[in-house]
PDB file of C-alpha atoms in Angstrom:
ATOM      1  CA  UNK A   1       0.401  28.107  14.267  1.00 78.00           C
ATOM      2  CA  UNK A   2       0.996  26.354  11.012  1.00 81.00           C
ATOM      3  CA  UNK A   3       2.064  30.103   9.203  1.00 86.00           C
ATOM      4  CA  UNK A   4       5.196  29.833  12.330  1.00 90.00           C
ATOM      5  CA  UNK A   5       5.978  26.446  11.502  1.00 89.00           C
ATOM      6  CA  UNK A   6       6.577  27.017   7.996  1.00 88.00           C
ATOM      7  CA  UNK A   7       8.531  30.948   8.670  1.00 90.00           C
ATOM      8  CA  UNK A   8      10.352  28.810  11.019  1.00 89.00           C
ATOM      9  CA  UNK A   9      11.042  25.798   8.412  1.00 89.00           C
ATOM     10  CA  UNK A  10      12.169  28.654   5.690  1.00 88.00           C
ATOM     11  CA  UNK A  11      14.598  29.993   8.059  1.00 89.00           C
ATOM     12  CA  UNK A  12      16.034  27.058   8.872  1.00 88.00           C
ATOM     13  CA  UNK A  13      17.240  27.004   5.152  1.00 87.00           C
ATOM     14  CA  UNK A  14      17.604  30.184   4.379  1.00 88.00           C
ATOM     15  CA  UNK A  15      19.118  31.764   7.606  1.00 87.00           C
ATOM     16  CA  UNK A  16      18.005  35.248   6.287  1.00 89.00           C
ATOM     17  CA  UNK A  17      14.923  37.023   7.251  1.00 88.00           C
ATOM     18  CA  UNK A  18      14.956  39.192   4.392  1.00 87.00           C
ATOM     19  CA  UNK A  19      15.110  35.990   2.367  1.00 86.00           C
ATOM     20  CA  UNK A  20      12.434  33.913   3.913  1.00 89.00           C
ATOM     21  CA  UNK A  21       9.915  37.037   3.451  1.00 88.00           C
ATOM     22  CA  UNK A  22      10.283  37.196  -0.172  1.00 87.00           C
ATOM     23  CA  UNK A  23      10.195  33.480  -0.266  1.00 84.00           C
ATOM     24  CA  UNK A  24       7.098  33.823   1.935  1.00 85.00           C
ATOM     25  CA  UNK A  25       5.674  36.934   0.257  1.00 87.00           C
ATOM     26  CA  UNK A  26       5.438  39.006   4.036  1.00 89.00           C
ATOM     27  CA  UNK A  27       7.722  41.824   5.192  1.00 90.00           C
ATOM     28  CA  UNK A  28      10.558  40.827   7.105  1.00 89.00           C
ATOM     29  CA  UNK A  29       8.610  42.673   9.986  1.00 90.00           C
ATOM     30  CA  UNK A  30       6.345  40.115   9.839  1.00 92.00           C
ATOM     31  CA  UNK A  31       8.778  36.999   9.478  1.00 90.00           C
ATOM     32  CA  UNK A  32      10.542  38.506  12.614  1.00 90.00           C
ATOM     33  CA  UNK A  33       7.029  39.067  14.281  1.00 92.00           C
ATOM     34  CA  UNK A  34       6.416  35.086  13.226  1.00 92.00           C
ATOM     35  CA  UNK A  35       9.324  33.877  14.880  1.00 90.00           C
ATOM     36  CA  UNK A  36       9.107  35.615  17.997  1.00 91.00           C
ATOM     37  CA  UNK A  37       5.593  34.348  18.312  1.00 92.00           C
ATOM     38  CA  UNK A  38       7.078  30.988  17.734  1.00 91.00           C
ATOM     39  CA  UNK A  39       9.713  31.646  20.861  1.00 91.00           C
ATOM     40  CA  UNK A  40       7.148  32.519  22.950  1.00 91.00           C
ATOM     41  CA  UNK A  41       5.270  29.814  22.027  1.00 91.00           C
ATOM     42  CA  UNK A  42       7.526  27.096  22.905  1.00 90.00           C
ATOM     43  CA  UNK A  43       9.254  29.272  25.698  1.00 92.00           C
ATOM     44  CA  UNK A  44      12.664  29.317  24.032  1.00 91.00           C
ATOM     45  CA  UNK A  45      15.058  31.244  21.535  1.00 92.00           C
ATOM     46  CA  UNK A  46      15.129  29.130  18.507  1.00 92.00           C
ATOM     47  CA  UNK A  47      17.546  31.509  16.432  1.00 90.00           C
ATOM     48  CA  UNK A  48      20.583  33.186  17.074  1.00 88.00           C
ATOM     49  CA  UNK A  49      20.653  36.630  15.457  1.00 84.00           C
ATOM     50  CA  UNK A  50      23.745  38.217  14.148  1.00 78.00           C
ATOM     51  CA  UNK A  51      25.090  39.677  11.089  1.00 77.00           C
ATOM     52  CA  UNK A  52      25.820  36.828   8.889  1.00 76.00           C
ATOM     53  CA  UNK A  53      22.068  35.697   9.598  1.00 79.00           C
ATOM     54  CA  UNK A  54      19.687  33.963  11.825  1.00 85.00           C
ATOM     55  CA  UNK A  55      21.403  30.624  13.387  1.00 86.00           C
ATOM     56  CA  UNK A  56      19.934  27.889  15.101  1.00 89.00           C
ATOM     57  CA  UNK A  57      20.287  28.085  18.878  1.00 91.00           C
ATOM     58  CA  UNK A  58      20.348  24.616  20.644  1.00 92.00           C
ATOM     59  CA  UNK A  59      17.030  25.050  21.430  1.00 91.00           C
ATOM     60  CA  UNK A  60      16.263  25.313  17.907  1.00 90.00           C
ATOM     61  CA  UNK A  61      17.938  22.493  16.883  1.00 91.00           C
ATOM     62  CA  UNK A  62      16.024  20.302  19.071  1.00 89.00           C
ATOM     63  CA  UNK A  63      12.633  21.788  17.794  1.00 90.00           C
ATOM     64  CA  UNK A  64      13.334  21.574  14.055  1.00 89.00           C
ATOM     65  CA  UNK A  65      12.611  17.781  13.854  1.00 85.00           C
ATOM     66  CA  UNK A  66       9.154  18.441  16.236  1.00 87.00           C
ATOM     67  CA  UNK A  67       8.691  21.279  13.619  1.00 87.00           C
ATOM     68  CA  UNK A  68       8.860  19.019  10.627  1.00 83.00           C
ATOM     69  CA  UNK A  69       7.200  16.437  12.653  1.00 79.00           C
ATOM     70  CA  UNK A  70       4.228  19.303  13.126  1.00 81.00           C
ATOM     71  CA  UNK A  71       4.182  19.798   9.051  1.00 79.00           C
ATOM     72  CA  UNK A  72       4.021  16.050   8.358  1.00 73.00           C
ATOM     73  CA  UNK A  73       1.618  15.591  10.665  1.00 74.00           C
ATOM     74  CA  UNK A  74      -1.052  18.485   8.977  1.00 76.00           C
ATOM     75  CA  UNK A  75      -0.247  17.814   5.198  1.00 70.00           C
ATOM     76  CA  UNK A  76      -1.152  13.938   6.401  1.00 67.00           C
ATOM     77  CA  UNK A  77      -3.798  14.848   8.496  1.00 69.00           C
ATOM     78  CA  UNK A  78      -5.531  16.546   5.210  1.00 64.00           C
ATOM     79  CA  UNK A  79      -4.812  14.060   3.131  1.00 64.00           C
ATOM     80  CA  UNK A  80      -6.511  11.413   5.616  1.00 64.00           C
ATOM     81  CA  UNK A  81      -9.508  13.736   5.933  1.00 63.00           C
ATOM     82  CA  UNK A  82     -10.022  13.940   1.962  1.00 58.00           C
ATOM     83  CA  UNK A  83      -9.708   9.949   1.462  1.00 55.00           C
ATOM     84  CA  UNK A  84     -11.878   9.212   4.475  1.00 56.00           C
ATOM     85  CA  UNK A  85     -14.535  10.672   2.594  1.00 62.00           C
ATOM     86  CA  UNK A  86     -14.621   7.337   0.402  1.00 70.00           C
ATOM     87  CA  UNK A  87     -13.046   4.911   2.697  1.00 74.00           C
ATOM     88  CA  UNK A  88     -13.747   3.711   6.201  1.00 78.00           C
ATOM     89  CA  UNK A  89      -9.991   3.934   7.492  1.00 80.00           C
ATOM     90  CA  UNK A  90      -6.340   4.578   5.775  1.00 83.00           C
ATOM     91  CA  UNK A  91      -3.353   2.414   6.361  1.00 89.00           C
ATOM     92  CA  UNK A  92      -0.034   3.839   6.273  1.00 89.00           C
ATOM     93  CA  UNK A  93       2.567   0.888   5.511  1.00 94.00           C
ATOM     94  CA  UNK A  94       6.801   1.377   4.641  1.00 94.00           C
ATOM     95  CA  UNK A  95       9.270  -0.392   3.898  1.00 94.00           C
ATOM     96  CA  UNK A  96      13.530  -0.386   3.460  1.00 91.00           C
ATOM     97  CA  UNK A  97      14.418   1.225   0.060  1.00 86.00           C
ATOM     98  CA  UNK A  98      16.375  -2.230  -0.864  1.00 85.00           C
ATOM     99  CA  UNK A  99      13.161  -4.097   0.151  1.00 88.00           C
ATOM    100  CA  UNK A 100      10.401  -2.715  -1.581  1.00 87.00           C
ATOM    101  CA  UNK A 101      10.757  -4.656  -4.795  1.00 83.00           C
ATOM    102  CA  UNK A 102      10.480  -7.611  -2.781  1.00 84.00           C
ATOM    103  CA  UNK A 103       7.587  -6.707  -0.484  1.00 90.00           C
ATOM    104  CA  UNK A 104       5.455  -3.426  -1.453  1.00 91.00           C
ATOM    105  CA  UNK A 105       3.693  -5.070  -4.653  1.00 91.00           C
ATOM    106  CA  UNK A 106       2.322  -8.415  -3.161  1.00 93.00           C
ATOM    107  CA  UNK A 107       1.862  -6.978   0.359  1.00 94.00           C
ATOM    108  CA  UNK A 108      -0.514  -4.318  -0.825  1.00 93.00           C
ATOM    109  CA  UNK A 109      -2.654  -6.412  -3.114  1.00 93.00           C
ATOM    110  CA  UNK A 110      -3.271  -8.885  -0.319  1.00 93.00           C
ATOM    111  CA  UNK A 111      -4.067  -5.780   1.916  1.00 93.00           C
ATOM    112  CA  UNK A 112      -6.596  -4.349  -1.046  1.00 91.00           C
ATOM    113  CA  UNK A 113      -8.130  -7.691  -1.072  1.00 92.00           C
ATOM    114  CA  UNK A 114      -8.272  -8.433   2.392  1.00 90.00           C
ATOM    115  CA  UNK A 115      -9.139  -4.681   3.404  1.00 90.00           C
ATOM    116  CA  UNK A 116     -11.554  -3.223   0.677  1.00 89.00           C
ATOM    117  CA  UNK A 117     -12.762  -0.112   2.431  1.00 87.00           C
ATOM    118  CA  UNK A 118      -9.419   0.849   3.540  1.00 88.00           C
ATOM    119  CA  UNK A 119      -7.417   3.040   1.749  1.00 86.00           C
ATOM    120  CA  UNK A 120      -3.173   2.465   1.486  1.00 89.00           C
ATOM    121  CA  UNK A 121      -0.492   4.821   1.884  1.00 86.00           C
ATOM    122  CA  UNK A 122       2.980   3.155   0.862  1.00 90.00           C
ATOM    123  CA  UNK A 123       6.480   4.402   1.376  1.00 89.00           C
ATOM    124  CA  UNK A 124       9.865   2.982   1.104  1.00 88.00           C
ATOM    125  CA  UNK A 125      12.271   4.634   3.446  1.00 85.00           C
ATOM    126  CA  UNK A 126      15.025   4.520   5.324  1.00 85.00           C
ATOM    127  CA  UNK A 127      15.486   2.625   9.392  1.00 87.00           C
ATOM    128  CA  UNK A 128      15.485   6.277  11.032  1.00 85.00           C
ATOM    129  CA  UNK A 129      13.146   8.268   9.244  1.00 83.00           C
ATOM    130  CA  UNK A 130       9.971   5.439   9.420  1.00 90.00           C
ATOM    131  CA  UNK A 131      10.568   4.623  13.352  1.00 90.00           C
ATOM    132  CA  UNK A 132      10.521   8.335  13.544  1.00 84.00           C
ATOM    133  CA  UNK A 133       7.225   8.688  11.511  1.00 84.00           C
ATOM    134  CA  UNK A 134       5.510   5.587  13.758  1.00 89.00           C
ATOM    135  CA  UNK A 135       6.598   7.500  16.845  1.00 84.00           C
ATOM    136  CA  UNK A 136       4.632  11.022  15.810  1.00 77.00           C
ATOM    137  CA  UNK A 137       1.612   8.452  14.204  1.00 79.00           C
ATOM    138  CA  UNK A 138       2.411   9.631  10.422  1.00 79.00           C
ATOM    139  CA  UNK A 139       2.767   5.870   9.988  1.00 88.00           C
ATOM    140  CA  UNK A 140       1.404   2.484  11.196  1.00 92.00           C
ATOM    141  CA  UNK A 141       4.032  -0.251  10.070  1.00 95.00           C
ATOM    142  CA  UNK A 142       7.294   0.080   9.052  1.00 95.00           C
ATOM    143  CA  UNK A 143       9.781  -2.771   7.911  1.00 95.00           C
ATOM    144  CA  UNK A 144      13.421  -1.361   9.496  1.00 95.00           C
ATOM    145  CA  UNK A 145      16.710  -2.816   9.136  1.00 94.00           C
ATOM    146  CA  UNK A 146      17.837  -0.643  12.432  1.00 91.00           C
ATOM    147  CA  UNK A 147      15.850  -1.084  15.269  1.00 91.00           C
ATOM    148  CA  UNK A 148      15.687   2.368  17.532  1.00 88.00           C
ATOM    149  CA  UNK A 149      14.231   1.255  21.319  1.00 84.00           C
ATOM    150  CA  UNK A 150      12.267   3.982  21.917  1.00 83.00           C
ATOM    151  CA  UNK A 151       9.026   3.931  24.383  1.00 83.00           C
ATOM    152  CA  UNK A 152       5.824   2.708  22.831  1.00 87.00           C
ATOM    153  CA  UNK A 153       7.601   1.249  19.812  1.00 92.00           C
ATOM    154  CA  UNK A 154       7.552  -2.982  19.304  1.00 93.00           C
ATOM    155  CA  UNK A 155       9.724  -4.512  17.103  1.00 94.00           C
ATOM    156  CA  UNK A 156       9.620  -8.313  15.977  1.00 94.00           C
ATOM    157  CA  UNK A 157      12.105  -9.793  13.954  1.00 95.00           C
ATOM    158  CA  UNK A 158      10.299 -10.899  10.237  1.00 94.00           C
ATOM    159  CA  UNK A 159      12.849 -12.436   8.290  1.00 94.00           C
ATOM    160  CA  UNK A 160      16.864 -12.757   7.554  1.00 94.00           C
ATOM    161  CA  UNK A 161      17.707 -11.142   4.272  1.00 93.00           C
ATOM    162  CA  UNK A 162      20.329 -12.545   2.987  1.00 94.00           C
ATOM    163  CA  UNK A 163      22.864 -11.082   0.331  1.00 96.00           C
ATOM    164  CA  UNK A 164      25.226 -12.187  -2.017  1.00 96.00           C
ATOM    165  CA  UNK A 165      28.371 -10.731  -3.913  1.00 97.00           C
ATOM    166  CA  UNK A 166      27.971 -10.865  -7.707  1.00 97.00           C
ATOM    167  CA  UNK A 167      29.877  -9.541 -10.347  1.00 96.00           C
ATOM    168  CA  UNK A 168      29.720  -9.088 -14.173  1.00 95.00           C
ATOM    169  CA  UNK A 169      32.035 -11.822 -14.894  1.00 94.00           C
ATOM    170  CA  UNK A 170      33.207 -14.885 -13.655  1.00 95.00           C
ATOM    171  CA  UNK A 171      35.728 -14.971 -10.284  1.00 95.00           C
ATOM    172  CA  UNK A 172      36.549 -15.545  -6.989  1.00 96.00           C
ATOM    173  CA  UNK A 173      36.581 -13.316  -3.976  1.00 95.00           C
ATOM    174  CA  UNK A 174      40.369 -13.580  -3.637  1.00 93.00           C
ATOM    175  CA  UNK A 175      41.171 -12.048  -7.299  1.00 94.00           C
ATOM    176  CA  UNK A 176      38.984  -9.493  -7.062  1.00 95.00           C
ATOM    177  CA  UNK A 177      40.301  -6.101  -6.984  1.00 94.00           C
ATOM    178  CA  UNK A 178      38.663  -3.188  -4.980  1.00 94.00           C
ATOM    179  CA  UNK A 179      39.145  -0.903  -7.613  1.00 94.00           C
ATOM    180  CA  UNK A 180      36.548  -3.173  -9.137  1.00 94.00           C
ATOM    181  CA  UNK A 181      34.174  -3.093  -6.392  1.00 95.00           C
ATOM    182  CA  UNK A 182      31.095  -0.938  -5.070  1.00 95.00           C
ATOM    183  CA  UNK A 183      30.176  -1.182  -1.521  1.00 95.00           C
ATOM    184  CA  UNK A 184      26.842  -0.717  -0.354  1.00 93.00           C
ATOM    185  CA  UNK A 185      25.796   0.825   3.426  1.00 92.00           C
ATOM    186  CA  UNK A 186      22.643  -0.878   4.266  1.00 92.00           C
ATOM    187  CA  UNK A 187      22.755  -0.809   7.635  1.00 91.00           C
ATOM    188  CA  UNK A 188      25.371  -0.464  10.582  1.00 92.00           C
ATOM    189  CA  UNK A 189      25.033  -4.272  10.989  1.00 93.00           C
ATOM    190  CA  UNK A 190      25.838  -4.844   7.754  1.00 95.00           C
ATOM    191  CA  UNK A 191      28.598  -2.804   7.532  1.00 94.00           C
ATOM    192  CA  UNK A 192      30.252  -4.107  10.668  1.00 95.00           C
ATOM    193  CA  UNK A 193      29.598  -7.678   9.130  1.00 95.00           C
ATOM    194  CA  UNK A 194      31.062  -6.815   5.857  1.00 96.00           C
ATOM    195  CA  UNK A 195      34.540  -5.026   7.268  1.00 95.00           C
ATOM    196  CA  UNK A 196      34.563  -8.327   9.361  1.00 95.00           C
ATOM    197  CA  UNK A 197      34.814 -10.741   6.529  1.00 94.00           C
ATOM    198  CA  UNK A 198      36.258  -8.570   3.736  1.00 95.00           C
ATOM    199  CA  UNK A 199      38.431  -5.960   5.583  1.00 93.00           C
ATOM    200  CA  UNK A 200      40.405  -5.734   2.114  1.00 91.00           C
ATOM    201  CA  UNK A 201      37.183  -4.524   0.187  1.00 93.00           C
ATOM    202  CA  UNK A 202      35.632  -2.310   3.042  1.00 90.00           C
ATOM    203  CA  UNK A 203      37.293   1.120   1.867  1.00 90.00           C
ATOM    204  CA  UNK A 204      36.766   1.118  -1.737  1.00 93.00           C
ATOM    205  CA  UNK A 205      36.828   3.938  -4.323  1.00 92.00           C
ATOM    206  CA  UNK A 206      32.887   3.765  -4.185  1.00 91.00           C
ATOM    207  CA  UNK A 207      30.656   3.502  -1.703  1.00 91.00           C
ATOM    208  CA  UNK A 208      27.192   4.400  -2.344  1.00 91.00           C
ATOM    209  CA  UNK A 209      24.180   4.136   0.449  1.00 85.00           C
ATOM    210  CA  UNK A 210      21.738   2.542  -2.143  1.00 84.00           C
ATOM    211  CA  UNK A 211      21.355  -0.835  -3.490  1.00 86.00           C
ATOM    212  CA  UNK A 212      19.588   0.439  -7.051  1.00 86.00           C
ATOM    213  CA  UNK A 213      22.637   2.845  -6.672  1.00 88.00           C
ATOM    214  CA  UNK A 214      24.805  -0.087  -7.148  1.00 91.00           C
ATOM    215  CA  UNK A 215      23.073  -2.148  -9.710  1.00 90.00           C
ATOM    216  CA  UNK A 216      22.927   0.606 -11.796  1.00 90.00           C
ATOM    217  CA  UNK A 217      26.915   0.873 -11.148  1.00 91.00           C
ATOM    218  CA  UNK A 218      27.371  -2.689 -12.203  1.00 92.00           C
ATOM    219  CA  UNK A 219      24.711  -2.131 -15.394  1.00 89.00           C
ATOM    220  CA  UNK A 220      26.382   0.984 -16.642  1.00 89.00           C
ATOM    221  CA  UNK A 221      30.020  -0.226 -16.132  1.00 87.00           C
ATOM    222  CA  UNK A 222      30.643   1.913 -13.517  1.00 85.00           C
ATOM    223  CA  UNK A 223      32.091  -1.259 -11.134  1.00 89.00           C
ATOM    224  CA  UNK A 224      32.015  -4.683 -11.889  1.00 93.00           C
ATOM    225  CA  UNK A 225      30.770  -6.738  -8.429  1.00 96.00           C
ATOM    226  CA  UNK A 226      28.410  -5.699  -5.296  1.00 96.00           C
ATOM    227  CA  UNK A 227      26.825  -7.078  -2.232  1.00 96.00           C
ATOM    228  CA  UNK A 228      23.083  -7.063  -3.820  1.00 95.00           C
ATOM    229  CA  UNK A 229      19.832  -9.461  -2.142  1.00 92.00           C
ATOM    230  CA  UNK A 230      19.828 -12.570  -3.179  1.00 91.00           C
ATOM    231  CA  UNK A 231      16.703 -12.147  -4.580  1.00 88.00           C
ATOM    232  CA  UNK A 232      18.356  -9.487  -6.899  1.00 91.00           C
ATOM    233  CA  UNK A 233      21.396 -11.454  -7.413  1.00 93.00           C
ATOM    234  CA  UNK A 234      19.934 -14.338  -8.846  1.00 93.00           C
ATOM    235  CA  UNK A 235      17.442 -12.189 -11.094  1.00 92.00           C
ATOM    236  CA  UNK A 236      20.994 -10.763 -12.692  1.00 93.00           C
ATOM    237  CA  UNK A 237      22.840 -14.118 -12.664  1.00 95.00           C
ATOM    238  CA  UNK A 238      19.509 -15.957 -14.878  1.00 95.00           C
ATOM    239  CA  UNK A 239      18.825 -12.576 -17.047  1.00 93.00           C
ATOM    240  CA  UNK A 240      21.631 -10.921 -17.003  1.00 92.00           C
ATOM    241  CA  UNK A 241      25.092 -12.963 -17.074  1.00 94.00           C
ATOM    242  CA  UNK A 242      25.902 -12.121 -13.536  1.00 96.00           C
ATOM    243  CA  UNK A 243      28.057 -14.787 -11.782  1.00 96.00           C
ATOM    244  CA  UNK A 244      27.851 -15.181  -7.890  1.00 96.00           C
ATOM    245  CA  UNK A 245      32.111 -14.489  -6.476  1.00 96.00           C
ATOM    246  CA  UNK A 246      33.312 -17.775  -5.689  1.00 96.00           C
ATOM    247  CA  UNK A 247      34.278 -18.325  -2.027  1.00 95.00           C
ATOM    248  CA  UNK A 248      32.412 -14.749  -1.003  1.00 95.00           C
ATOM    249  CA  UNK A 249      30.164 -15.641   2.127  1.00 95.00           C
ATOM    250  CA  UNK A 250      26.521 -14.434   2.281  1.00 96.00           C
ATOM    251  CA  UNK A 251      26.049 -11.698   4.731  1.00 96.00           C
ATOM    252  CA  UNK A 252      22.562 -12.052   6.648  1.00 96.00           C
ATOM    253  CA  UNK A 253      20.941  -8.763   7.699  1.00 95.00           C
ATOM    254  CA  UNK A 254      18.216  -8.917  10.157  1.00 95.00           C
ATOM    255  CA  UNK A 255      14.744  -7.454   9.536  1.00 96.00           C
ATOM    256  CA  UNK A 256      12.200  -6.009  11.640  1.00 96.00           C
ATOM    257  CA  UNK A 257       8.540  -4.830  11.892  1.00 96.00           C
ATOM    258  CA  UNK A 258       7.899  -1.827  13.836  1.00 95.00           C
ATOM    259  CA  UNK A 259       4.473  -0.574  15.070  1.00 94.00           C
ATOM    260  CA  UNK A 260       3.677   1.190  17.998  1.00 91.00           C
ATOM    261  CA  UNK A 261       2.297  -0.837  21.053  1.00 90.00           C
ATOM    262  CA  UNK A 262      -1.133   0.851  21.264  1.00 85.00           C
ATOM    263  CA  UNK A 263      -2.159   0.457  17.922  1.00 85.00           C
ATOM    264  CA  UNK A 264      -0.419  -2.874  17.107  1.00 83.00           C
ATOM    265  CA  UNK A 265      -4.080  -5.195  17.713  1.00 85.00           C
ATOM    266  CA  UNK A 266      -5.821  -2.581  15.707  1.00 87.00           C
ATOM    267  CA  UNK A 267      -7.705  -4.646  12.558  1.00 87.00           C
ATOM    268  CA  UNK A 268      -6.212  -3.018   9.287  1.00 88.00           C
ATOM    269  CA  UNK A 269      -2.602  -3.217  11.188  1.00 91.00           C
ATOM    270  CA  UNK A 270      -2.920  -7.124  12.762  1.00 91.00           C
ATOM    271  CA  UNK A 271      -4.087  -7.918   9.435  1.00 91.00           C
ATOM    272  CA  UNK A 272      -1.162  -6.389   7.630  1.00 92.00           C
ATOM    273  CA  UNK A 273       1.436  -7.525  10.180  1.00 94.00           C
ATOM    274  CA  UNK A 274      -0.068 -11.104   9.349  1.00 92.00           C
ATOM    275  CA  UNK A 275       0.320 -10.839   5.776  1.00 92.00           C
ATOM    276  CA  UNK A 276       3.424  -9.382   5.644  1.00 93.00           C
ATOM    277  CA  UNK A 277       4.556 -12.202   7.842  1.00 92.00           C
ATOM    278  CA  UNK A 278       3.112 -15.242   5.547  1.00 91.00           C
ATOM    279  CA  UNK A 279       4.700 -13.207   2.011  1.00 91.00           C
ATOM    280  CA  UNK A 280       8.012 -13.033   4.215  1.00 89.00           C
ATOM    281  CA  UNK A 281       8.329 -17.087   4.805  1.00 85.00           C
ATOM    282  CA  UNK A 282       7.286 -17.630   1.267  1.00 79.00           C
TER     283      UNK A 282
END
């Protein structure tokens, strides 16, 4: 099954049969022979077959997520099986992109105290992609900014993060120009928060989806102010110069820590829901 997955996953890019069985190193016989095995399989036509190349039915579309799913899951599942070997259990923990600086580093070394025998798998990731992940069991807790209800899932709010505007040089909020600015997408919260309160700053010549993205912007000279944590904001305003925009608000973005229901009272996962909620409040 795994040799139709990954035909299947190489088609997906390449669209070409011919293509996929020299990237594969088969005959195209045997990528087509793949694929229909696949279709049988799942009792559908994943791919559309014409002369510009093999598209994606509907069907197909809908299975290429289970498919990747399906991949995860085995390259995991052998990585699990290899570390078991010297460990009694693995934990697999994630976090947002913008919060791993804050979290990863003191949340695993209270986990590798607390949880010697267990082994730790750590991610930082985006809302969509870790709920997915907890909801095929590729991961055990993930800390979202976008909660997803989906069955089995729990979510419990950790922590507001708050952020602040800084820039490179002293001013306030009214004088600064949005030529000037970078605007950072960290979640849809966020971003309906921010167009709320600075509707003259929400369309700016940059936008990036990354808070590193930004700081690097504001390092490099690439924009001069951005919505960054407040943890990160007053690292840059003590070591760097950075001034805080007079009279811009704080925006708070809600946090959340996502398990699924069935495993959330499991030992290695109540314990590291329980730190992660003590490093939070500190």
């Amino acid at each position: 099954m795994l040799e139709l997955i990954d035909t299947f996953l190489d088609l997906v890019e390449t669209r070409n049969f011919n293509r996929t069985a020299e990237r594969l190193g088969i005959t195209q016989s045997t990528a087509s022979a793949r694929i229909r095995a696949l279709e049988r399989s799942v009792g559908a036509i994943l791919f559309q077959r014409g002369r510009r190349g093999a598209g994606l039915t509907p069907a197909g579309v809908r299975f290429e997520s289970y498919a990747r799913a399906m991949k995860l899951s085995w390259n995991m599942a052998r990585q699990e099986i290899g570390v078991l070997d010297r460990y009694d259990a693995i934990l697999r923990i994630a976090t947002q992109v913008s919060l791993a600086d804050r979290l990863i580093h003191e949340w695993v070394s209270w986990l590798r105290r607390q949880l010697p025998t267990t082994a730790i798998h750590v991610e930082a990731d985006y809302s969509a992609r870790m709920i997915s992940d907890i909801m095929f069991g590729n991961l055990d807790v993930g800390v979202v900014y976008t909660p997803q209800y989906l069955p089995d899932l729990e979510y419990e709010l950790l922590m507001e993060e708050p952020f602040q505007l800084v820039a490179t040089r002293e001013i306030a909020i009214e004088d600064l120009d949005p030529a000037d600015y970078v605007r950072v997408s960290y979640s849809p919260l966020f971003d309906k928060a921010h167009a709320d309160l600075l509707p003259h700053l929400h369309r700016p010549p940059v936008s990036v989806g990354l808070g590193s993205l930004a700081l690097r912007f504001l390092r490099e000279g690439g924009a001069k102010a951005a919505y960054l944590p407040r943890a990160t904001a007053s690292r840059l305003v003590a070591e760097l110069g950075f001034h805080v925009v007079r009279g811009a608000a704080e925006i708070d973005q809600p946090v959340y820590v996502v398990t699924r229901i069935r495993q959330r009272h499991h030992p290695p996962i109540r314990k590291a829901l329980s730190a992660l909620k003590l490093i939070a409040s500190s």
